[in-house]
Coordinates of C-alpha atoms in Angstrom, one line a residue:
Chain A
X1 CA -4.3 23.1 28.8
X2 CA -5.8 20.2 31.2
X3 CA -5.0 18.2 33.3
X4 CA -3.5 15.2 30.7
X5 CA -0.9 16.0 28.9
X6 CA 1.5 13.3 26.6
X7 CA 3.9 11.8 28.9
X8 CA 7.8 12.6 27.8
X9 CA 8.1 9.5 25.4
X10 CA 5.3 9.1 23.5
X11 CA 5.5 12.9 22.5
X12 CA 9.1 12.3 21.1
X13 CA 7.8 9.3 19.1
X14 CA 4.5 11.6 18.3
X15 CA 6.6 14.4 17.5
X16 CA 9.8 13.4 16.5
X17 CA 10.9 11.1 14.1
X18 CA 8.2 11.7 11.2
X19 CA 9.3 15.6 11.1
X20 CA 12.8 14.4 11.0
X21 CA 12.9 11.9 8.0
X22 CA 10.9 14.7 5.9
X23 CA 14.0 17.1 7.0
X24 CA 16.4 14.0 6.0
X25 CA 14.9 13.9 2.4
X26 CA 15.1 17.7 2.1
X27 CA 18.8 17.8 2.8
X28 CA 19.1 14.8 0.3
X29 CA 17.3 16.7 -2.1
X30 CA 19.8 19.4 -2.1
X31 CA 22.9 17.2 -1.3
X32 CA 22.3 14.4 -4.4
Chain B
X1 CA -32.1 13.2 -2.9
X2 CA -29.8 14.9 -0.4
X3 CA -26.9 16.9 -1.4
X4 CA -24.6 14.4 -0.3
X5 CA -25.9 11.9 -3.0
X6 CA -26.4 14.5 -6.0
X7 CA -22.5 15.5 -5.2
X8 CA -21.4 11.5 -5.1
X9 CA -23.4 10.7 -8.1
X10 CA -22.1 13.7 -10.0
X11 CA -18.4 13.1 -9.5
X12 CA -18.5 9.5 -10.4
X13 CA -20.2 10.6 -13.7
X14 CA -17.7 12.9 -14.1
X15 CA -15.1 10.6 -13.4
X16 CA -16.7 7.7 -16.0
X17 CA -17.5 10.3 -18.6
X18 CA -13.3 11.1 -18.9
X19 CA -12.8 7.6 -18.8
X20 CA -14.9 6.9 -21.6
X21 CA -13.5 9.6 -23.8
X22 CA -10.0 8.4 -22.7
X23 CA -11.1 4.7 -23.5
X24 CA -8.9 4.2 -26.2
X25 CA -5.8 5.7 -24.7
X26 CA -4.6 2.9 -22.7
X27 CA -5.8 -0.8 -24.0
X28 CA -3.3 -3.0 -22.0
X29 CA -1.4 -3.9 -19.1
X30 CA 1.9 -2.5 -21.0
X31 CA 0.4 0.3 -21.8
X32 CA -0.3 1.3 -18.6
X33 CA 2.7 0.3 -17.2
X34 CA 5.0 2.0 -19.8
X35 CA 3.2 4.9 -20.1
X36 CA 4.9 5.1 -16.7
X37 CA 7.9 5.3 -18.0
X38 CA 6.7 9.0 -19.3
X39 CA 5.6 9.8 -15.7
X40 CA 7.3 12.7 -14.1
X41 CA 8.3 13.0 -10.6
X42 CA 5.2 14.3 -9.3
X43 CA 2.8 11.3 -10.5
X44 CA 5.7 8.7 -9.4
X45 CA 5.7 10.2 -5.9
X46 CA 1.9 10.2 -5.3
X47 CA 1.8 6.9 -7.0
X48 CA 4.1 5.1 -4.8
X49 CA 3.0 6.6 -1.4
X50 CA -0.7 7.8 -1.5
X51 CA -2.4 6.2 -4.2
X52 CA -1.3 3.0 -3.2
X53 CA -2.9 2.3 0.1
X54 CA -6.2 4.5 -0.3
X55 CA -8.1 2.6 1.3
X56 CA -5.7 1.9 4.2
X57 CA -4.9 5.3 4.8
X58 CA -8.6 6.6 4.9
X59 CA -10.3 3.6 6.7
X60 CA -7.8 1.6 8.2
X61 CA -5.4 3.7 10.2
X62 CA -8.0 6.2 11.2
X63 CA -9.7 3.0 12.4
X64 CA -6.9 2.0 14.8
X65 CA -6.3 5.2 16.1
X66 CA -10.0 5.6 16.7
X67 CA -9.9 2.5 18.6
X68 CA -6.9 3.3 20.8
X69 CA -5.8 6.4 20.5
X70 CA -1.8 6.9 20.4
X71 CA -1.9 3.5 21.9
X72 CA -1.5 0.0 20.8
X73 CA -0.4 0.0 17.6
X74 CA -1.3 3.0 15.6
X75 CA 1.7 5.2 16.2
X76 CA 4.5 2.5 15.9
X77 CA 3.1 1.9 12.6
X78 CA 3.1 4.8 11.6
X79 CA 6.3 5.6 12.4
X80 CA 7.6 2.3 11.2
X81 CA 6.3 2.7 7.4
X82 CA 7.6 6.4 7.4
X83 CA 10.9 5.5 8.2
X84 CA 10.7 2.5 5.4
X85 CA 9.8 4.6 3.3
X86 CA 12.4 7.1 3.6
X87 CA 15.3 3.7 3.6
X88 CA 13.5 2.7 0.3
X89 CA 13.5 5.4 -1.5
X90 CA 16.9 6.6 -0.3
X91 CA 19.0 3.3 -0.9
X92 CA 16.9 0.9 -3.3
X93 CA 15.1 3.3 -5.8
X94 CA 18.1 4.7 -7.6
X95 CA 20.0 1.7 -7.5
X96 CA 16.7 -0.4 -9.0
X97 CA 16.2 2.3 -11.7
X98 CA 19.9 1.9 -12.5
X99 CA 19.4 -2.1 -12.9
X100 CA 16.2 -2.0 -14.8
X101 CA 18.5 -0.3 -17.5
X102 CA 20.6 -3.1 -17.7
X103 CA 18.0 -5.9 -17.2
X104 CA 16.1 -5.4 -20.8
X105 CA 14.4 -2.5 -19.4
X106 CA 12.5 -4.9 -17.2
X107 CA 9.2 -3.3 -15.5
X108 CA 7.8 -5.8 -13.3
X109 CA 9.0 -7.7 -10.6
X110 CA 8.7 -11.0 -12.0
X111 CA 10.6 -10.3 -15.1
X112 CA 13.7 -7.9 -13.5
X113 CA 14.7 -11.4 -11.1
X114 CA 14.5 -13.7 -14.1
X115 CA 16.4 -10.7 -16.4
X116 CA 18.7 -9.8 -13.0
X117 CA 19.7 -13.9 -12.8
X118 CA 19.9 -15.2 -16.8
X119 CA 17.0 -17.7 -15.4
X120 CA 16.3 -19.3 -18.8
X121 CA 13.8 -21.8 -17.1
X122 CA 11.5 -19.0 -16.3
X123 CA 11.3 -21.0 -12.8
X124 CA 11.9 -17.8 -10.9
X125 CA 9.3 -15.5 -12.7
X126 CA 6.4 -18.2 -12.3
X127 CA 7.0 -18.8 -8.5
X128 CA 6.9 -14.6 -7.9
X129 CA 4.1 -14.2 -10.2
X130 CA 2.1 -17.6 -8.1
X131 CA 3.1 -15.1 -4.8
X132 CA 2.0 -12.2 -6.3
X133 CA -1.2 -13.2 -7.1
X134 CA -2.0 -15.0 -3.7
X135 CA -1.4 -12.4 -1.7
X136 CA -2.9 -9.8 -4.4
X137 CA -5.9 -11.4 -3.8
X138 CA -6.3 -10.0 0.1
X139 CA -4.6 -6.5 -1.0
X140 CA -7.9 -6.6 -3.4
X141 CA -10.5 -8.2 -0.9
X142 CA -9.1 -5.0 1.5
X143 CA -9.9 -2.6 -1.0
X144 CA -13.4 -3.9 -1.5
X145 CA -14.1 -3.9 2.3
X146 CA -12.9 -0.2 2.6
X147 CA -15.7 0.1 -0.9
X148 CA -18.2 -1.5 0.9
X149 CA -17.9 0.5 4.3
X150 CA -18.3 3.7 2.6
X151 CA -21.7 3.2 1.2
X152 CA -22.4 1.3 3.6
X153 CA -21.6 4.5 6.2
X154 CA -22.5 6.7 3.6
X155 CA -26.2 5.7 2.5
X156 CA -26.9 3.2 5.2
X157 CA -27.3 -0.1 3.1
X158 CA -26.1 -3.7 4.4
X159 CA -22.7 -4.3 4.1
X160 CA -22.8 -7.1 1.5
X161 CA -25.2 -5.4 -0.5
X162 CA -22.8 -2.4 -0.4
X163 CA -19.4 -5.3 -1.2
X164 CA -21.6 -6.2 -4.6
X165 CA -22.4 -3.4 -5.9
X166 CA -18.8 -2.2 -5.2
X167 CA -17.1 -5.1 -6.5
X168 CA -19.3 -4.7 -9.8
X169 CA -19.0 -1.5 -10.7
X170 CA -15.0 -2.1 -10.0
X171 CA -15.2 -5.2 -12.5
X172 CA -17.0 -3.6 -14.9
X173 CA -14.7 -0.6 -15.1
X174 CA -11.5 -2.7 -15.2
X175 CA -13.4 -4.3 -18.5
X176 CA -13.5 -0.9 -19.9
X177 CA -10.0 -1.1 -20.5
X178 CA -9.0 -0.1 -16.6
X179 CA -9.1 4.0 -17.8
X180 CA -9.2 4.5 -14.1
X181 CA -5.7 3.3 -13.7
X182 CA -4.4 5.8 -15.7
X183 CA -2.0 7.5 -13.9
X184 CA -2.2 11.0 -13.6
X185 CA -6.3 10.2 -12.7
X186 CA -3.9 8.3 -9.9
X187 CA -1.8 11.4 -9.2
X188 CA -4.8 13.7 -8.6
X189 CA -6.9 10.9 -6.3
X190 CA -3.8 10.7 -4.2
X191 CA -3.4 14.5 -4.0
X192 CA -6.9 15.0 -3.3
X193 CA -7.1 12.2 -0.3
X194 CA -3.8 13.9 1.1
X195 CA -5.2 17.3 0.8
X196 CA -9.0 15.5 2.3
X197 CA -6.8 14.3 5.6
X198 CA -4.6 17.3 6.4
X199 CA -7.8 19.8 6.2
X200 CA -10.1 17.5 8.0
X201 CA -7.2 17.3 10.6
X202 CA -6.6 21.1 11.3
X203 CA -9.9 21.8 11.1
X204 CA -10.8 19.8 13.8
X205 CA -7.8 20.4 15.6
X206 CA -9.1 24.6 15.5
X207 CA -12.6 23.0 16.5
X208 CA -11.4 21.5 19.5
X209 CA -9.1 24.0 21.0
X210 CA -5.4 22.4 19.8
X211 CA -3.5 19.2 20.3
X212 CA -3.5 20.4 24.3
X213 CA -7.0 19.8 24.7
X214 CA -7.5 16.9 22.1
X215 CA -5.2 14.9 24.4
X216 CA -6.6 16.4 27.7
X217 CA -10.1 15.4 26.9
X218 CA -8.3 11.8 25.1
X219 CA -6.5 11.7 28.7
X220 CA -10.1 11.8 30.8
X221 CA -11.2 9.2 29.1
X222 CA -8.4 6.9 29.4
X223 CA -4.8 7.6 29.9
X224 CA -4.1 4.3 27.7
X225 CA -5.1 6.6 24.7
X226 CA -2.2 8.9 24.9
X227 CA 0.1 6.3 26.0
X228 CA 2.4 5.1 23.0
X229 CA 4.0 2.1 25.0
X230 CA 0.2 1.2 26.2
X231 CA -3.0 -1.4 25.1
X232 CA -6.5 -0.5 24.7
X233 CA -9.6 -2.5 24.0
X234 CA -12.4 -1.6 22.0
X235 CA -14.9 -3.6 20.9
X236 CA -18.2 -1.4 20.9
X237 CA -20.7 -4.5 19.8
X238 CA -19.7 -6.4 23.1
X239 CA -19.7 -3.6 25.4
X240 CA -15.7 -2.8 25.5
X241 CA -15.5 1.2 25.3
X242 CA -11.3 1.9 25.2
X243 CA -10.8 0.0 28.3
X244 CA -7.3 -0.3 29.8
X245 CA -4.9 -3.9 27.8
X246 CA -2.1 -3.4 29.9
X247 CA 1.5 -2.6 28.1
X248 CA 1.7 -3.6 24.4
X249 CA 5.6 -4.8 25.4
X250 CA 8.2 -5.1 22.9
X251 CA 6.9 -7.7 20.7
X252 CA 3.8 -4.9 19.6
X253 CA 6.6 -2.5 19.2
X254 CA 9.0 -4.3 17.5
X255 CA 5.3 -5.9 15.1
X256 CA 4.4 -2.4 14.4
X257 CA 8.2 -1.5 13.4
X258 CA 8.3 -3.9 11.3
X259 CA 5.6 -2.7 8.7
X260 CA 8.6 -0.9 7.7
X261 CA 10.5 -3.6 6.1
X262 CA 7.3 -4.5 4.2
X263 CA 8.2 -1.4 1.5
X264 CA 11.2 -3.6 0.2
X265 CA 8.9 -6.0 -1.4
X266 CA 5.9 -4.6 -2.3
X267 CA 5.5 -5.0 -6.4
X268 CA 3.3 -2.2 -6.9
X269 CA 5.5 0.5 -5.2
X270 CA 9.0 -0.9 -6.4
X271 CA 7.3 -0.8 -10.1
X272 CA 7.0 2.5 -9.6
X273 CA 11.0 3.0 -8.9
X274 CA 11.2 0.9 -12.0
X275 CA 9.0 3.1 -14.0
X276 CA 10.1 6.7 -13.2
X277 CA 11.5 8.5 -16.0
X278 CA 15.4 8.6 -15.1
X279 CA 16.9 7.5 -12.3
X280 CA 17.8 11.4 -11.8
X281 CA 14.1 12.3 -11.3
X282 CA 14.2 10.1 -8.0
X283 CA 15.8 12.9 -5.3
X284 CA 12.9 15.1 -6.6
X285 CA 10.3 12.4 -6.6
X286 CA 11.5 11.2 -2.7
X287 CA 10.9 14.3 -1.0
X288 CA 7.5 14.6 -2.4
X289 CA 6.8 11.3 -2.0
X290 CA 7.7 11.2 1.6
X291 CA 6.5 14.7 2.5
X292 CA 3.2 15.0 1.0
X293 CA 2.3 11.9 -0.2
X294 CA 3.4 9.7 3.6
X295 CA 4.0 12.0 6.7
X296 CA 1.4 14.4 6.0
X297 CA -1.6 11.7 5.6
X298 CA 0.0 9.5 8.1
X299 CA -0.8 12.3 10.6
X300 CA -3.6 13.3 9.5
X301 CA -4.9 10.1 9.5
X302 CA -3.9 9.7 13.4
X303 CA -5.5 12.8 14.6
X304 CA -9.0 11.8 12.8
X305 CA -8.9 8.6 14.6
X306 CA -8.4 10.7 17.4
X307 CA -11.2 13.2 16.8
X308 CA -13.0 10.8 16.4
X309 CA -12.9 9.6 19.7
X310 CA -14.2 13.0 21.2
X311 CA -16.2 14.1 18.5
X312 CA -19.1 11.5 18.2
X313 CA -21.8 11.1 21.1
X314 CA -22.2 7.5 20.2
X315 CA -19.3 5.4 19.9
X316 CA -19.0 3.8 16.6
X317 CA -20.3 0.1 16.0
X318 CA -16.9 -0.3 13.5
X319 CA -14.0 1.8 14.4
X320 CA -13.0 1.6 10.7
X321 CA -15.8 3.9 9.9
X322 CA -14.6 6.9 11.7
X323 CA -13.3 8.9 8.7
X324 CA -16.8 8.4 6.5
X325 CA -18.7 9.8 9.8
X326 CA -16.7 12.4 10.4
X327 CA -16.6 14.2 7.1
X328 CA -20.4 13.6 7.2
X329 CA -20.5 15.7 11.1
X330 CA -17.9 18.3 9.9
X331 CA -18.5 19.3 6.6
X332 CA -21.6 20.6 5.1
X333 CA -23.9 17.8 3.3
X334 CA -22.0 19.2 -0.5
X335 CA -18.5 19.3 0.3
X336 CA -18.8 16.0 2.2
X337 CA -20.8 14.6 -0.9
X338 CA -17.4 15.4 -3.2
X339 CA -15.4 14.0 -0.4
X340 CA -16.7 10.7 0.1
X341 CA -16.8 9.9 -3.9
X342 CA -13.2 11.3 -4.3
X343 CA -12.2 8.3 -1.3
X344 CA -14.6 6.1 -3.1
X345 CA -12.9 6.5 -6.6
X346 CA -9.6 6.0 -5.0
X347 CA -10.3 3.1 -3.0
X348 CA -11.8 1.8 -6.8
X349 CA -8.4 3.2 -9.1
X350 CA -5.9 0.9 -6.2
X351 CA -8.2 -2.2 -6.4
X352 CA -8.6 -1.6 -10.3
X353 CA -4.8 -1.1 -10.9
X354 CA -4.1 -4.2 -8.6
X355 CA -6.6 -6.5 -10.7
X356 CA -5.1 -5.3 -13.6
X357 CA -1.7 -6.6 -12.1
X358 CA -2.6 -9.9 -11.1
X359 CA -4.7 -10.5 -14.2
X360 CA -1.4 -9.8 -16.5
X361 CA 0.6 -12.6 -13.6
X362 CA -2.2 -15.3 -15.2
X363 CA -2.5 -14.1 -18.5
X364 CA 1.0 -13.2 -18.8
X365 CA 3.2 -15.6 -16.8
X366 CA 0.6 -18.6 -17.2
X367 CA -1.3 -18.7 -19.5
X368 CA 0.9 -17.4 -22.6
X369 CA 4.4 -19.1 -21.3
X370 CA 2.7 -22.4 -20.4
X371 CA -0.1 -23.8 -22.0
X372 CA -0.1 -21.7 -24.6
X373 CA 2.5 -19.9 -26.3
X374 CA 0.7 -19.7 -29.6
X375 CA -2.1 -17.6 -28.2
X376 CA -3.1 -14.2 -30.0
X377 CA -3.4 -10.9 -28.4
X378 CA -6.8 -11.2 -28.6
X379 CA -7.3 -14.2 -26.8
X380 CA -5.0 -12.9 -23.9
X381 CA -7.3 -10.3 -23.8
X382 CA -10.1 -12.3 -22.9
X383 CA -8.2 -15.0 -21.0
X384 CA -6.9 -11.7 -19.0
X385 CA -10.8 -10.3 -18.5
X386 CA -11.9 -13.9 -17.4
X387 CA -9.4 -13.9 -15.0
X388 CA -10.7 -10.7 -13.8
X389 CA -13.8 -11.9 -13.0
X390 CA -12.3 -15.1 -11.2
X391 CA -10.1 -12.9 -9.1
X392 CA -12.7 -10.3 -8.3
X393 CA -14.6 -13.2 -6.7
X394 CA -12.1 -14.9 -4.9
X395 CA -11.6 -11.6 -3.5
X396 CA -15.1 -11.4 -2.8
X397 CA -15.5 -14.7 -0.7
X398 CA -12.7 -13.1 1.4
X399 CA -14.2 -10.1 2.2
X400 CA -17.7 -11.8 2.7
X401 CA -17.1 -11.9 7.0
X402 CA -18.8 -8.7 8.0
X403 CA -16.3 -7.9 10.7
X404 CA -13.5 -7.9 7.7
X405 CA -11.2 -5.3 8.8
X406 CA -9.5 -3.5 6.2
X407 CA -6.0 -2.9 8.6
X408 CA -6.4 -6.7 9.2
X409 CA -6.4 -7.4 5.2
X410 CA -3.9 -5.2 4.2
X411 CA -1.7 -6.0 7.2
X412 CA -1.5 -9.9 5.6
X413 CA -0.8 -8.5 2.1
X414 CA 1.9 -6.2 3.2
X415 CA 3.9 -8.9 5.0
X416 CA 3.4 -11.5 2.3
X417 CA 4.9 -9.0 0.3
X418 CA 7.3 -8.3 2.4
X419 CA 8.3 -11.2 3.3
X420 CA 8.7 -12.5 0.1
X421 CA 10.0 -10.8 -1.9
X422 CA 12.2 -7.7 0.4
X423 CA 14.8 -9.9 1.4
X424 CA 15.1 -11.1 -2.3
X425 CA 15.1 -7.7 -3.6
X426 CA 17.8 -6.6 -1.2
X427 CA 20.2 -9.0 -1.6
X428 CA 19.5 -9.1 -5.1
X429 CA 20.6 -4.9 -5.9
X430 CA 23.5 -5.1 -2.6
X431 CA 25.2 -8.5 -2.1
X432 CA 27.6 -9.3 -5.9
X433 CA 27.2 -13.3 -4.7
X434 CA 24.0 -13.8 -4.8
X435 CA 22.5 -16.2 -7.1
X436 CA 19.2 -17.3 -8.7
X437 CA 18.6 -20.7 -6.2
X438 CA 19.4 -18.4 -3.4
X439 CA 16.7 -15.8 -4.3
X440 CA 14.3 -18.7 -5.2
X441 CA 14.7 -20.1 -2.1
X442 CA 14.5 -16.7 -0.4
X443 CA 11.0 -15.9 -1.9
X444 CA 9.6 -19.4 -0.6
X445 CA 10.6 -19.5 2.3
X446 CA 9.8 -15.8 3.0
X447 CA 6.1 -16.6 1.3
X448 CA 5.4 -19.9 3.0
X449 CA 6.4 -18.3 6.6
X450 CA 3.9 -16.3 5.5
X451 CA 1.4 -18.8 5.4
X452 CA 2.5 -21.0 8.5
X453 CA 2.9 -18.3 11.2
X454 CA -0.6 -17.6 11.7
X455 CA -0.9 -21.4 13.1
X456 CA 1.7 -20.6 16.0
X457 CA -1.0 -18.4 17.7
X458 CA 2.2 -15.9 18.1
X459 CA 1.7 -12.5 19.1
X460 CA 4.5 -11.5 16.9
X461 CA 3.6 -9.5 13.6
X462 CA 4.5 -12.4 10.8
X463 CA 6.3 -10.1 8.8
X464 CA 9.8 -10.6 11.5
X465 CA 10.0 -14.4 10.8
X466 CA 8.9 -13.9 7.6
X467 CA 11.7 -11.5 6.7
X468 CA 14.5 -13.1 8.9
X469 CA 13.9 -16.9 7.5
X470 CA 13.8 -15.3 3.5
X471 CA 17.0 -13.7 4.0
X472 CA 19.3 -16.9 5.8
X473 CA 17.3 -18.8 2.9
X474 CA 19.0 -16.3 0.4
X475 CA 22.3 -16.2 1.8
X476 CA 22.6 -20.1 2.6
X477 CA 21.6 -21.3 -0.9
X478 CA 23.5 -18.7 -2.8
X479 CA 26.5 -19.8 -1.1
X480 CA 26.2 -23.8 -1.2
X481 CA 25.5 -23.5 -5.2
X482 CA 27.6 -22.6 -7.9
X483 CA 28.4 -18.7 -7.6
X484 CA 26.8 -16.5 -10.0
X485 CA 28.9 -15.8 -13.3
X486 CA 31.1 -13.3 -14.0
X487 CA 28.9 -11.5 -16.8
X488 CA 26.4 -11.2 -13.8
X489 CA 29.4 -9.4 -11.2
X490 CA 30.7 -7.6 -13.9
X491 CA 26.6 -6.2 -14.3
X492 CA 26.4 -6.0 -10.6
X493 CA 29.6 -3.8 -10.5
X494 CA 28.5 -1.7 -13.4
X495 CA 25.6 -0.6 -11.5
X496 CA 26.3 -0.4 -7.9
X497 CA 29.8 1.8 -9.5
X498 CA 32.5 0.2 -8.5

């Protein structure tokens, strides 16, 4: 690791959201 | 000959050869659209996510990210279209399906509103088929730029050389009876690109030491790059190397958002939902779709643009070119050889597919309904070749500018699409009192915002007026008119189960 990392919010949005709506169609796919 | 070249060659013979002997297998727009309705879960979702925006996925958004990092726009979009993605398939697939089973089995857009409204003056399908093919024809002109950058990056020839030779082997092959279209030659492009983006990604990722060090040595060379909320510049023919723009503000937030609401109207993807085998295939057809075919090359797409950035001692002359040079830097001259046709033939089967649409709107919608409703099948045939060829050169004059950006292009297309026709869609499967004027007046206004915006020298994606001005159209003229009948709230309530 340097000396740049992501600042706090653009690693949520980076690492967040994306990962999430794959989890979201999972559940669906088991709770349709 | 360099490896490279035998390798390109030999897969597009490869891929001609099975079209040839599969020549007679589809002959016509129905054909290829209701051999859809065969398709299983696993061509639908590839169809409706990857396959779609080939050339957008491998040129485009690696391009933006190249030119600013997280920064700017790239990651807003990104995240934007994912989540619309997820909404569309989630709330409007099924429920489309459902209503393409009471609409005379309807399988294009044009012909589900004027099926979904008893529109017996056909007003409605010739007004979405005019849209359709107007902003078709920059969806097509964006997949012949992304053709002519790769042989242009690929084997170094001018750019408009490389935009004719593309856009002619693209006609020619659409004449052949558009074998390339076929879908499960669709299924295995879009799986392949996919597979291309996520190796390329962790490979280069394992090159470099991790995402730590790609955005320590991203961070040393500006922090704007690994900044979501910040602007950068590039512009490498005037001297401008990722230098600082200042914050990007909520108006290039909420214009990267909205790409989102573009999936709502898009008539290739919601053809798709209407084609899928049974509305019980979609749960399984979702997860893939959104999984593998969307988050996984939306990523990967991101982190190329990235590599990019660090990887190359010259910075590129067009940032759109960053996935074609890397392949060629990180891959031996063979495998990148395979690559680089397999993008090319993909980037051909979406512009093929969508010429094959907007030649059916003329031929189709037009030509048969209006000035001639005697015509023979043969005749349409040619009628819907000619207008190929017209089509295919509009498309051409388009993509003539040499600085033609393919995210530029397909950023235009996907907000007159969904512009026009999301709102009308929407209303159309959620609100009972909605009625044929409204939705008319709906698509108009959504497609002539469309048009206008751009003179208001606004900062402001065009797809947020766009969007917001279709759907008070909608609302306002379905409640001023007569309400829609009872045969079509009964229909409504059939399907959405009450």
């Amino acid at each position: 690791m340097g000396e740049f990392v992501l600042d706090g919010w653009t690693l949520f949005w980076f690492a967040v959201p994306m990962p999430l709506l794959v989890v979201w169609a999972v559940i669906t796919f088991f709770t349709d | 000959m360099n490896p490279t070249l035998i390798t390109f060659i030999g897969y597009l013979a490869v891929m001609i050869t099975i079209g040839i002997i599969t020549y007679r297998m589809t002959h016509t727009l129905s054909d290829y659209v209701l051999g859809g309705r065969k398709l299983n879960s696993w061509v639908t979702a590839f169809s409706a996510s990857a396959s779609d925006f080939s050339g957008w996925l491998l040129i485009g958004l690696p391009g933006a990210a190249y030119a600013a990092g997280l920064g700017q726009w790239s990651l807003w979009i990104a995240v934007g279209l994912a989540v619309g993605a997820m909404i569309n398939w989630q709330y409007v697939a099924k429920r489309l399906r459902i209503y393409t089973e009471y609409t005379n089995d309807s399988i294009t857009l044009p012909q589900f509103f004027e099926n979904r409204f008893r529109d017996n003056s056909h007003l409605l399908r010739v007004i979405s088929a005019l849209f359709i093919l107007a902003f078709f024809l920059f969806y097509t002109a964006s997949g012949l730029v992304a053709g002519a950058k790769l042989f242009q990056g690929t084997f170094e020839v001018d750019y408009h050389l490389a935009l004719v030779i593309g856009a002619i082997i693209i006609v020619a092959y659409t004449f052949l009876g558009g074998f390339l279209a076929v879908s499960y030659t669709d299924f295995i492009q879009g799986a392949l690109m996919s597979a291309a983006l996520l190796f390329t990604s962790i490979y280069g990722l394992i090159q470099i030491g991790g995402f730590g060090e790609l955005f320590n040595q991203l961070g040393s060379i500006n922090t704007s790059l690994i900044d979501a909320f910040a602007g950068t510049s590039y512009d490498e023919p005037n001297g401008v190397l990722w230098e600082s723009a200042g914050a990007i503000g909520a108006v290039g937030i909420i214009s990267a958002l909205a790409w989102g609401l573009g999936y709502f109207g898009q008539p290739h993807i919601l053809a798709r939902f209407m084609a899928i085998r049974s509305h019980k295939e979609v749960r399984k057809a979702r997860l893939i779709s959104v999984s593998l075919g969307l988050v996984i090359p939306l990523y990967g797409a991101l982190i190329i643009g990235m590599l990019g950035i660090v990887t190359f001692d010259q910075p590129l002359a067009d940032s759109e070119q960053v996935f074609i040079q890397l392949v060629q830097v990180v891959y031996n001259p063979w495998v990148a050889g395979f690559l680089l046709a397999a993008v090319l033939a993909a980037i051909m089967s979406t512009v093929d597919s969508q010429l094959l649409v907007s030649s059916s709107a003329l031929s189709e919608d037009f030509y048969r309904r209006y000035l001639r409703k005697e015509a023979s099948d043969k005749e349409l045939v040619w009628v819907g070749r000619i207008s190929v060829l017209v089509i295919a050169i509009i498309a051409l004059t388009i993509a003539w500018n040499e600085t033609s950006s393919v995210l530029d292009l397909v950023s235009y297309a996907w907000a007159g699409f969904g512009a026009t026709f999301g709102p009308a869609i929407l209303f159309s499967l959620f609100w009972r009192k909605t009625t044929r004027n409204g939705v008319l007046a709906g698509i108009i206004v959504g497609g002539v915002t469309i048009f206008l915006w751009p003179l208001t020298g606004s900062e402001l994606y065009e797809m947020v007026p766009g969007f917001i001005l279709s759907s008070i159209a909608i609302v306002v003229f379905s409640l001023v008119g007569k309400g829609p009948t009872k045969e079509m709230q009964d229909e409504y309530d059939k399907v959405a189960g009450v």
